[in-house]
Short mmCIF file of N, CA and C in Angstrom, two decimals:
data_model
loop_
_atom_site.label_atom_id
_atom_site.label_comp_id
_atom_site.label_asym_id
_atom_site.label_seq_id
_atom_site.Cartn_x
_atom_site.Cartn_y
_atom_site.Cartn_z
N MET R 252 15.61 -36.69 14.89
CA MET R 252 14.84 -36.50 13.68
C MET R 252 13.57 -35.70 14.03
N PRO R 253 13.27 -34.62 13.27
CA PRO R 253 12.10 -33.80 13.56
C PRO R 253 10.81 -34.59 13.30
N SER R 254 9.82 -34.29 14.13
CA SER R 254 8.51 -34.94 13.96
C SER R 254 7.77 -34.30 12.79
N LEU R 255 6.75 -34.99 12.33
CA LEU R 255 5.92 -34.47 11.25
C LEU R 255 5.26 -33.16 11.70
N ARG R 256 4.84 -33.11 12.93
CA ARG R 256 4.21 -31.89 13.46
C ARG R 256 5.19 -30.72 13.42
N HIS R 257 6.42 -30.96 13.82
CA HIS R 257 7.46 -29.92 13.80
C HIS R 257 7.70 -29.44 12.37
N LEU R 258 7.75 -30.35 11.41
CA LEU R 258 7.97 -29.97 10.02
C LEU R 258 6.79 -29.15 9.48
N LEU R 259 5.57 -29.55 9.84
CA LEU R 259 4.39 -28.80 9.38
C LEU R 259 4.37 -27.40 9.98
N LEU R 260 4.69 -27.29 11.26
CA LEU R 260 4.73 -25.97 11.90
C LEU R 260 5.78 -25.08 11.26
N THR R 261 6.92 -25.64 10.97
CA THR R 261 7.99 -24.88 10.31
C THR R 261 7.53 -24.42 8.93
N LEU R 262 6.88 -25.30 8.19
CA LEU R 262 6.38 -24.94 6.87
C LEU R 262 5.34 -23.82 6.97
N LEU R 263 4.44 -23.91 7.94
CA LEU R 263 3.43 -22.87 8.12
C LEU R 263 4.07 -21.53 8.47
N MET R 264 5.10 -21.56 9.28
CA MET R 264 5.79 -20.31 9.65
C MET R 264 6.46 -19.69 8.44
N LEU R 265 6.92 -20.49 7.51
CA LEU R 265 7.54 -19.96 6.30
C LEU R 265 6.50 -19.43 5.32
N ILE R 266 5.34 -20.06 5.25
CA ILE R 266 4.31 -19.67 4.30
C ILE R 266 3.48 -18.50 4.79
N ALA R 267 3.22 -18.39 6.11
CA ALA R 267 2.33 -17.36 6.67
C ALA R 267 2.71 -15.95 6.23
N PRO R 268 3.99 -15.53 6.30
CA PRO R 268 4.30 -14.17 5.86
C PRO R 268 3.98 -13.93 4.39
N LEU R 269 4.13 -14.96 3.57
CA LEU R 269 3.80 -14.81 2.16
C LEU R 269 2.30 -14.59 1.98
N ALA R 270 1.49 -15.34 2.74
CA ALA R 270 0.04 -15.18 2.66
C ALA R 270 -0.36 -13.78 3.11
N HIS R 271 0.26 -13.30 4.19
CA HIS R 271 -0.05 -11.95 4.66
C HIS R 271 0.37 -10.89 3.63
N ALA R 272 1.48 -11.11 2.97
CA ALA R 272 1.93 -10.16 1.94
C ALA R 272 0.91 -10.13 0.80
N ASP R 273 0.40 -11.30 0.42
CA ASP R 273 -0.63 -11.35 -0.62
C ASP R 273 -1.89 -10.63 -0.16
N ASP R 274 -2.31 -10.84 1.09
CA ASP R 274 -3.50 -10.17 1.61
C ASP R 274 -3.31 -8.66 1.64
N ARG R 275 -2.14 -8.20 2.06
CA ARG R 275 -1.88 -6.75 2.07
C ARG R 275 -1.97 -6.18 0.65
N ALA R 276 -1.41 -6.90 -0.29
CA ALA R 276 -1.47 -6.45 -1.69
C ALA R 276 -2.93 -6.43 -2.17
N ASP R 277 -3.70 -7.44 -1.79
CA ASP R 277 -5.11 -7.50 -2.19
C ASP R 277 -5.90 -6.35 -1.57
N VAL R 278 -5.63 -6.05 -0.30
CA VAL R 278 -6.31 -4.94 0.37
C VAL R 278 -5.94 -3.62 -0.33
N GLY R 279 -4.67 -3.44 -0.63
CA GLY R 279 -4.24 -2.24 -1.34
C GLY R 279 -4.92 -2.11 -2.69
N ALA R 280 -5.10 -3.23 -3.38
CA ALA R 280 -5.76 -3.21 -4.69
C ALA R 280 -7.23 -2.82 -4.54
N VAL R 281 -7.89 -3.28 -3.48
CA VAL R 281 -9.29 -2.90 -3.24
C VAL R 281 -9.37 -1.39 -3.01
N LEU R 282 -8.47 -0.86 -2.20
CA LEU R 282 -8.48 0.58 -1.94
C LEU R 282 -8.17 1.37 -3.21
N ASP R 283 -7.27 0.87 -4.03
CA ASP R 283 -6.98 1.53 -5.32
C ASP R 283 -8.22 1.53 -6.22
N ARG R 284 -8.92 0.39 -6.28
CA ARG R 284 -10.15 0.33 -7.09
C ARG R 284 -11.22 1.26 -6.53
N PHE R 285 -11.30 1.35 -5.22
CA PHE R 285 -12.25 2.23 -4.53
C PHE R 285 -12.03 3.68 -4.96
N HIS R 286 -10.79 4.13 -4.86
CA HIS R 286 -10.48 5.51 -5.26
C HIS R 286 -10.63 5.71 -6.76
N GLY R 287 -10.26 4.71 -7.54
CA GLY R 287 -10.38 4.82 -8.99
C GLY R 287 -11.83 4.91 -9.44
N ALA R 288 -12.70 4.10 -8.84
CA ALA R 288 -14.13 4.13 -9.19
C ALA R 288 -14.75 5.47 -8.79
N ALA R 289 -14.33 6.01 -7.64
CA ALA R 289 -14.85 7.32 -7.22
C ALA R 289 -14.43 8.40 -8.20
N ALA R 290 -13.19 8.37 -8.63
CA ALA R 290 -12.68 9.40 -9.54
C ALA R 290 -13.40 9.36 -10.89
N LYS R 291 -13.84 8.16 -11.29
CA LYS R 291 -14.53 8.00 -12.58
C LYS R 291 -16.05 8.00 -12.42
N ALA R 292 -16.53 8.26 -11.21
CA ALA R 292 -17.97 8.27 -10.91
C ALA R 292 -18.64 6.96 -11.33
N GLN R 293 -18.00 5.85 -11.01
CA GLN R 293 -18.52 4.52 -11.34
C GLN R 293 -19.28 3.97 -10.12
N PHE R 294 -20.58 4.21 -10.13
CA PHE R 294 -21.43 3.91 -8.98
C PHE R 294 -21.37 2.44 -8.57
N GLU R 295 -21.71 1.53 -9.47
CA GLU R 295 -21.77 0.10 -9.12
C GLU R 295 -20.42 -0.45 -8.67
N PRO R 296 -19.34 -0.22 -9.45
CA PRO R 296 -18.04 -0.74 -8.99
C PRO R 296 -17.61 -0.17 -7.64
N TYR R 297 -17.93 1.10 -7.40
CA TYR R 297 -17.56 1.75 -6.14
C TYR R 297 -18.27 1.08 -4.97
N PHE R 298 -19.59 0.96 -5.06
CA PHE R 298 -20.35 0.43 -3.93
C PHE R 298 -20.25 -1.08 -3.79
N ALA R 299 -19.83 -1.77 -4.84
CA ALA R 299 -19.61 -3.21 -4.74
C ALA R 299 -18.44 -3.54 -3.82
N LEU R 300 -17.62 -2.56 -3.52
CA LEU R 300 -16.45 -2.79 -2.66
C LEU R 300 -16.77 -2.72 -1.17
N PHE R 301 -17.99 -2.33 -0.83
CA PHE R 301 -18.41 -2.25 0.58
C PHE R 301 -19.06 -3.56 1.02
N THR R 302 -18.95 -3.85 2.32
CA THR R 302 -19.77 -4.91 2.92
C THR R 302 -21.21 -4.41 2.96
N ALA R 303 -22.16 -5.31 3.09
CA ALA R 303 -23.57 -4.92 3.15
C ALA R 303 -23.83 -3.99 4.33
N ASP R 304 -23.10 -4.19 5.42
CA ASP R 304 -23.28 -3.36 6.62
C ASP R 304 -22.20 -2.28 6.74
N GLY R 305 -21.57 -1.95 5.62
CA GLY R 305 -20.49 -0.97 5.62
C GLY R 305 -20.94 0.42 6.01
N VAL R 306 -19.95 1.22 6.44
CA VAL R 306 -20.19 2.59 6.88
C VAL R 306 -19.13 3.49 6.26
N PHE R 307 -19.58 4.67 5.80
CA PHE R 307 -18.65 5.70 5.33
C PHE R 307 -18.79 6.89 6.27
N ILE R 308 -17.67 7.34 6.80
CA ILE R 308 -17.65 8.50 7.70
C ILE R 308 -16.89 9.61 6.98
N GLY R 309 -17.60 10.71 6.72
CA GLY R 309 -17.02 11.81 5.98
C GLY R 309 -16.33 12.83 6.88
N THR R 310 -15.91 13.93 6.27
CA THR R 310 -15.14 14.94 6.99
C THR R 310 -15.98 15.79 7.93
N ASP R 311 -17.28 15.91 7.67
CA ASP R 311 -18.16 16.68 8.55
C ASP R 311 -18.66 15.76 9.67
N ALA R 312 -18.81 16.30 10.86
CA ALA R 312 -19.24 15.50 12.01
C ALA R 312 -20.60 14.84 11.79
N SER R 313 -21.41 15.39 10.90
CA SER R 313 -22.74 14.82 10.64
C SER R 313 -22.69 13.66 9.63
N GLU R 314 -21.55 13.42 9.02
CA GLU R 314 -21.46 12.45 7.94
C GLU R 314 -21.04 11.06 8.42
N ARG R 315 -22.02 10.31 8.91
CA ARG R 315 -21.84 8.89 9.20
C ARG R 315 -22.95 8.17 8.47
N TRP R 316 -22.58 7.54 7.36
CA TRP R 316 -23.57 6.97 6.46
C TRP R 316 -23.46 5.46 6.36
N THR R 317 -24.60 4.79 6.42
CA THR R 317 -24.65 3.39 6.02
C THR R 317 -24.43 3.34 4.51
N VAL R 318 -24.26 2.15 3.98
CA VAL R 318 -24.08 2.05 2.53
C VAL R 318 -25.30 2.62 1.80
N ALA R 319 -26.50 2.29 2.28
CA ALA R 319 -27.72 2.80 1.63
C ALA R 319 -27.76 4.33 1.68
N GLN R 320 -27.42 4.91 2.81
CA GLN R 320 -27.43 6.37 2.93
C GLN R 320 -26.36 7.00 2.05
N PHE R 321 -25.19 6.38 2.00
CA PHE R 321 -24.10 6.91 1.18
C PHE R 321 -24.44 6.79 -0.30
N LYS R 322 -25.10 5.70 -0.69
CA LYS R 322 -25.55 5.56 -2.08
C LYS R 322 -26.49 6.70 -2.44
N ALA R 323 -27.42 7.01 -1.55
CA ALA R 323 -28.38 8.09 -1.82
C ALA R 323 -27.67 9.42 -1.99
N TYR R 324 -26.62 9.65 -1.20
CA TYR R 324 -25.84 10.88 -1.32
C TYR R 324 -25.06 10.90 -2.64
N ALA R 325 -24.39 9.78 -2.96
CA ALA R 325 -23.46 9.75 -4.09
C ALA R 325 -24.15 9.63 -5.45
N LYS R 326 -25.29 8.98 -5.51
CA LYS R 326 -25.93 8.68 -6.81
C LYS R 326 -26.13 9.92 -7.67
N PRO R 327 -26.72 11.01 -7.17
CA PRO R 327 -26.89 12.18 -8.04
C PRO R 327 -25.57 12.73 -8.59
N HIS R 328 -24.53 12.68 -7.77
CA HIS R 328 -23.21 13.17 -8.21
C HIS R 328 -22.64 12.25 -9.29
N PHE R 329 -22.67 10.95 -9.01
CA PHE R 329 -22.12 9.98 -9.97
C PHE R 329 -22.92 9.99 -11.26
N ASP R 330 -24.25 10.14 -11.17
CA ASP R 330 -25.09 10.18 -12.37
C ASP R 330 -24.71 11.35 -13.29
N LYS R 331 -24.20 12.42 -12.70
CA LYS R 331 -23.76 13.58 -13.49
C LYS R 331 -22.29 13.45 -13.90
N GLY R 332 -21.68 12.31 -13.59
CA GLY R 332 -20.29 12.10 -13.95
C GLY R 332 -19.31 12.79 -13.02
N ARG R 333 -19.80 13.22 -11.86
CA ARG R 333 -18.94 13.92 -10.89
C ARG R 333 -18.66 13.02 -9.70
N GLY R 334 -17.45 12.54 -9.65
CA GLY R 334 -17.02 11.77 -8.49
C GLY R 334 -16.07 12.62 -7.67
N TRP R 335 -15.16 11.98 -7.02
CA TRP R 335 -14.16 12.69 -6.24
C TRP R 335 -12.83 11.96 -6.41
N THR R 336 -11.78 12.74 -6.53
CA THR R 336 -10.46 12.17 -6.80
C THR R 336 -9.54 12.38 -5.61
N TYR R 337 -9.10 11.27 -5.07
CA TYR R 337 -8.10 11.26 -3.98
C TYR R 337 -6.95 10.40 -4.46
N THR R 338 -5.77 10.98 -4.45
CA THR R 338 -4.58 10.28 -4.91
C THR R 338 -3.76 9.85 -3.70
N GLN R 339 -3.46 8.58 -3.65
CA GLN R 339 -2.72 8.03 -2.52
C GLN R 339 -1.29 8.57 -2.49
N ALA R 340 -0.89 9.06 -1.32
CA ALA R 340 0.49 9.51 -1.11
C ALA R 340 1.26 8.54 -0.22
N GLU R 341 0.53 7.86 0.67
CA GLU R 341 1.17 6.93 1.61
C GLU R 341 0.09 6.00 2.14
N ARG R 342 0.44 4.73 2.38
CA ARG R 342 -0.55 3.78 2.89
C ARG R 342 0.13 2.76 3.81
N HIS R 343 -0.58 2.42 4.87
CA HIS R 343 -0.13 1.39 5.81
C HIS R 343 -1.28 0.41 6.01
N ILE R 344 -0.98 -0.88 5.92
CA ILE R 344 -2.00 -1.92 6.06
C ILE R 344 -1.53 -2.92 7.10
N SER R 345 -2.42 -3.24 8.04
CA SER R 345 -2.15 -4.26 9.05
C SER R 345 -3.25 -5.31 8.96
N LEU R 346 -2.92 -6.53 9.31
CA LEU R 346 -3.89 -7.62 9.25
C LEU R 346 -4.14 -8.19 10.63
N ALA R 347 -5.39 -8.57 10.89
CA ALA R 347 -5.71 -9.27 12.13
C ALA R 347 -4.99 -10.61 12.11
N PRO R 348 -4.61 -11.12 13.28
CA PRO R 348 -3.88 -12.40 13.31
C PRO R 348 -4.60 -13.55 12.60
N ASP R 349 -5.93 -13.55 12.63
CA ASP R 349 -6.66 -14.64 11.98
C ASP R 349 -6.90 -14.39 10.50
N GLY R 350 -6.45 -13.24 9.98
CA GLY R 350 -6.57 -12.94 8.56
C GLY R 350 -7.96 -12.55 8.09
N SER R 351 -8.88 -12.30 9.02
CA SER R 351 -10.25 -12.00 8.63
C SER R 351 -10.52 -10.51 8.43
N HIS R 352 -9.66 -9.67 8.98
CA HIS R 352 -9.83 -8.22 8.88
C HIS R 352 -8.50 -7.55 8.57
N ALA R 353 -8.59 -6.43 7.89
CA ALA R 353 -7.42 -5.60 7.61
C ALA R 353 -7.73 -4.19 8.08
N PHE R 354 -6.73 -3.51 8.58
CA PHE R 354 -6.85 -2.15 9.09
C PHE R 354 -5.86 -1.29 8.31
N PHE R 355 -6.28 -0.10 7.93
CA PHE R 355 -5.39 0.72 7.12
C PHE R 355 -5.49 2.18 7.52
N ASP R 356 -4.45 2.89 7.19
CA ASP R 356 -4.48 4.35 7.18
C ASP R 356 -3.70 4.79 5.96
N GLU R 357 -4.19 5.85 5.34
CA GLU R 357 -3.54 6.33 4.13
C GLU R 357 -3.62 7.85 4.08
N LEU R 358 -2.57 8.44 3.54
CA LEU R 358 -2.58 9.87 3.26
C LEU R 358 -2.95 10.03 1.79
N LEU R 359 -3.84 10.98 1.55
CA LEU R 359 -4.38 11.20 0.21
C LEU R 359 -4.28 12.67 -0.15
N ASP R 360 -4.18 12.95 -1.42
CA ASP R 360 -4.20 14.33 -1.90
C ASP R 360 -5.47 14.55 -2.71
N ASN R 361 -6.11 15.71 -2.49
CA ASN R 361 -7.33 16.09 -3.18
C ASN R 361 -7.19 17.54 -3.60
N ALA R 362 -7.64 17.85 -4.80
CA ALA R 362 -7.47 19.21 -5.34
C ALA R 362 -8.15 20.26 -4.47
N ASN R 363 -9.30 19.96 -3.90
CA ASN R 363 -10.02 20.95 -3.09
C ASN R 363 -9.62 20.93 -1.62
N LEU R 364 -9.48 19.76 -1.05
CA LEU R 364 -9.24 19.64 0.39
C LEU R 364 -7.77 19.53 0.77
N GLY R 365 -6.91 19.35 -0.21
CA GLY R 365 -5.48 19.20 0.09
C GLY R 365 -5.19 17.82 0.64
N ARG R 366 -4.28 17.76 1.59
CA ARG R 366 -3.87 16.48 2.18
C ARG R 366 -4.97 15.99 3.12
N CYS R 367 -5.41 14.77 2.88
CA CYS R 367 -6.46 14.14 3.69
C CYS R 367 -5.93 12.82 4.24
N ARG R 368 -6.69 12.25 5.15
CA ARG R 368 -6.35 10.93 5.69
C ARG R 368 -7.57 10.04 5.60
N GLY R 369 -7.36 8.85 5.09
CA GLY R 369 -8.39 7.82 5.10
C GLY R 369 -7.96 6.72 6.03
N THR R 370 -8.89 6.26 6.85
CA THR R 370 -8.62 5.12 7.73
C THR R 370 -9.81 4.19 7.63
N GLY R 371 -9.60 2.94 7.97
CA GLY R 371 -10.73 2.05 7.93
C GLY R 371 -10.39 0.60 8.16
N VAL R 372 -11.43 -0.21 7.93
CA VAL R 372 -11.37 -1.64 8.17
C VAL R 372 -11.96 -2.35 6.96
N LEU R 373 -11.28 -3.39 6.52
CA LEU R 373 -11.82 -4.28 5.50
C LEU R 373 -12.03 -5.65 6.13
N ARG R 374 -13.06 -6.34 5.66
CA ARG R 374 -13.38 -7.67 6.17
C ARG R 374 -13.33 -8.63 4.98
N LYS R 375 -12.77 -9.80 5.22
CA LYS R 375 -12.72 -10.81 4.16
C LYS R 375 -14.02 -11.60 4.19
N GLU R 376 -14.75 -11.54 3.07
CA GLU R 376 -16.02 -12.25 2.94
C GLU R 376 -15.96 -13.14 1.72
N ALA R 377 -16.14 -14.42 1.93
CA ALA R 377 -16.10 -15.39 0.83
C ALA R 377 -14.84 -15.22 -0.02
N GLY R 378 -13.72 -14.98 0.66
CA GLY R 378 -12.44 -14.86 -0.02
C GLY R 378 -12.16 -13.51 -0.65
N GLN R 379 -13.09 -12.55 -0.51
CA GLN R 379 -12.92 -11.22 -1.09
C GLN R 379 -12.84 -10.17 0.01
N TRP R 380 -11.92 -9.23 -0.15
CA TRP R 380 -11.83 -8.12 0.79
C TRP R 380 -12.89 -7.07 0.46
N LYS R 381 -13.64 -6.65 1.48
CA LYS R 381 -14.69 -5.64 1.33
C LYS R 381 -14.48 -4.56 2.40
N ILE R 382 -14.85 -3.35 2.08
CA ILE R 382 -14.70 -2.23 3.01
C ILE R 382 -15.87 -2.25 4.00
N ALA R 383 -15.55 -2.43 5.27
CA ALA R 383 -16.56 -2.41 6.33
C ALA R 383 -16.71 -1.00 6.89
N GLN R 384 -15.61 -0.26 6.89
CA GLN R 384 -15.67 1.14 7.34
C GLN R 384 -14.57 1.93 6.65
N TYR R 385 -14.97 3.10 6.15
CA TYR R 385 -14.00 4.04 5.60
C TYR R 385 -14.25 5.38 6.27
N HIS R 386 -13.18 5.98 6.76
CA HIS R 386 -13.29 7.26 7.48
C HIS R 386 -12.32 8.25 6.83
N LEU R 387 -12.88 9.31 6.26
CA LEU R 387 -12.08 10.35 5.62
C LEU R 387 -11.97 11.56 6.54
N THR R 388 -10.76 12.03 6.77
CA THR R 388 -10.56 13.19 7.62
C THR R 388 -9.62 14.18 6.94
N ILE R 389 -9.65 15.39 7.47
CA ILE R 389 -8.71 16.42 7.05
C ILE R 389 -7.78 16.66 8.24
N PRO R 390 -6.56 16.16 8.18
CA PRO R 390 -5.66 16.35 9.32
C PRO R 390 -5.37 17.84 9.54
N VAL R 391 -5.43 18.24 10.77
CA VAL R 391 -5.17 19.64 11.12
C VAL R 391 -3.78 19.72 11.74
N PRO R 392 -2.90 20.52 11.16
CA PRO R 392 -1.57 20.68 11.78
C PRO R 392 -1.72 21.20 13.21
N ASN R 393 -0.91 20.68 14.10
CA ASN R 393 -0.99 21.07 15.51
C ASN R 393 -0.90 22.58 15.69
N ALA R 394 -0.09 23.24 14.88
CA ALA R 394 0.08 24.69 15.01
C ALA R 394 -1.21 25.45 14.70
N LEU R 395 -2.13 24.82 13.95
CA LEU R 395 -3.39 25.47 13.59
C LEU R 395 -4.58 24.98 14.43
N ALA R 396 -4.37 24.00 15.27
CA ALA R 396 -5.48 23.35 15.98
C ALA R 396 -6.30 24.33 16.81
N ASP R 397 -5.67 25.18 17.58
CA ASP R 397 -6.42 26.13 18.43
C ASP R 397 -7.34 27.00 17.59
N SER R 398 -6.83 27.53 16.51
CA SER R 398 -7.61 28.39 15.63
C SER R 398 -8.77 27.63 14.99
N VAL R 399 -8.51 26.41 14.53
CA VAL R 399 -9.55 25.61 13.89
C VAL R 399 -10.64 25.25 14.89
N VAL R 400 -10.25 24.85 16.09
CA VAL R 400 -11.23 24.52 17.12
C VAL R 400 -12.11 25.73 17.44
N LYS R 401 -11.52 26.91 17.53
CA LYS R 401 -12.31 28.12 17.78
C LYS R 401 -13.30 28.35 16.65
N GLN R 402 -12.88 28.16 15.40
CA GLN R 402 -13.78 28.34 14.27
C GLN R 402 -14.92 27.32 14.27
N ILE R 403 -14.60 26.08 14.62
CA ILE R 403 -15.64 25.05 14.68
C ILE R 403 -16.64 25.38 15.78
N ARG R 404 -16.14 25.77 16.94
CA ARG R 404 -17.05 26.12 18.05
C ARG R 404 -17.93 27.31 17.69
N ALA R 405 -17.38 28.27 16.99
CA ALA R 405 -18.15 29.46 16.60
C ALA R 405 -19.24 29.09 15.58
N ALA R 406 -19.00 28.09 14.78
CA ALA R 406 -19.96 27.70 13.74
C ALA R 406 -21.06 26.77 14.26
N GLN R 407 -20.85 26.19 15.43
CA GLN R 407 -21.85 25.26 15.97
C GLN R 407 -23.00 26.03 16.61
N PRO R 408 -24.21 25.47 16.46
CA PRO R 408 -25.38 26.15 17.05
C PRO R 408 -25.37 26.13 18.57
#
């Protein structure tokens, strides 16, 4: 006859994947709200999705912003009703074993920049997923890398 401990462990093993599936869905919903608020230039809803110590890393090497710095950059744009629209094409979400952090990468489409990649980390705070780091990049096809690197080097002081 199985022990109570064995039955509880078996039950936890059956429930854990369901909890992780819910967390992945919740993380995906946060990222969807993040992109949706940016597209609609919704300042408060957008920045409410970050942790207090969150960081946004943009496509330019100089763009590493704390939440306060990113707010200062975004506010004039959002106040004019100009946000930025990135449409998700593909997304992958992984969870830390303890369920406290989620890691993601996503391919996004943007009218000006074309195919982009977002990567980052979300942290669960008081039961809510918040963006601790978001990093937006423009993937460079390997066939173009040499040319792009030469252009970047030529543009640097």
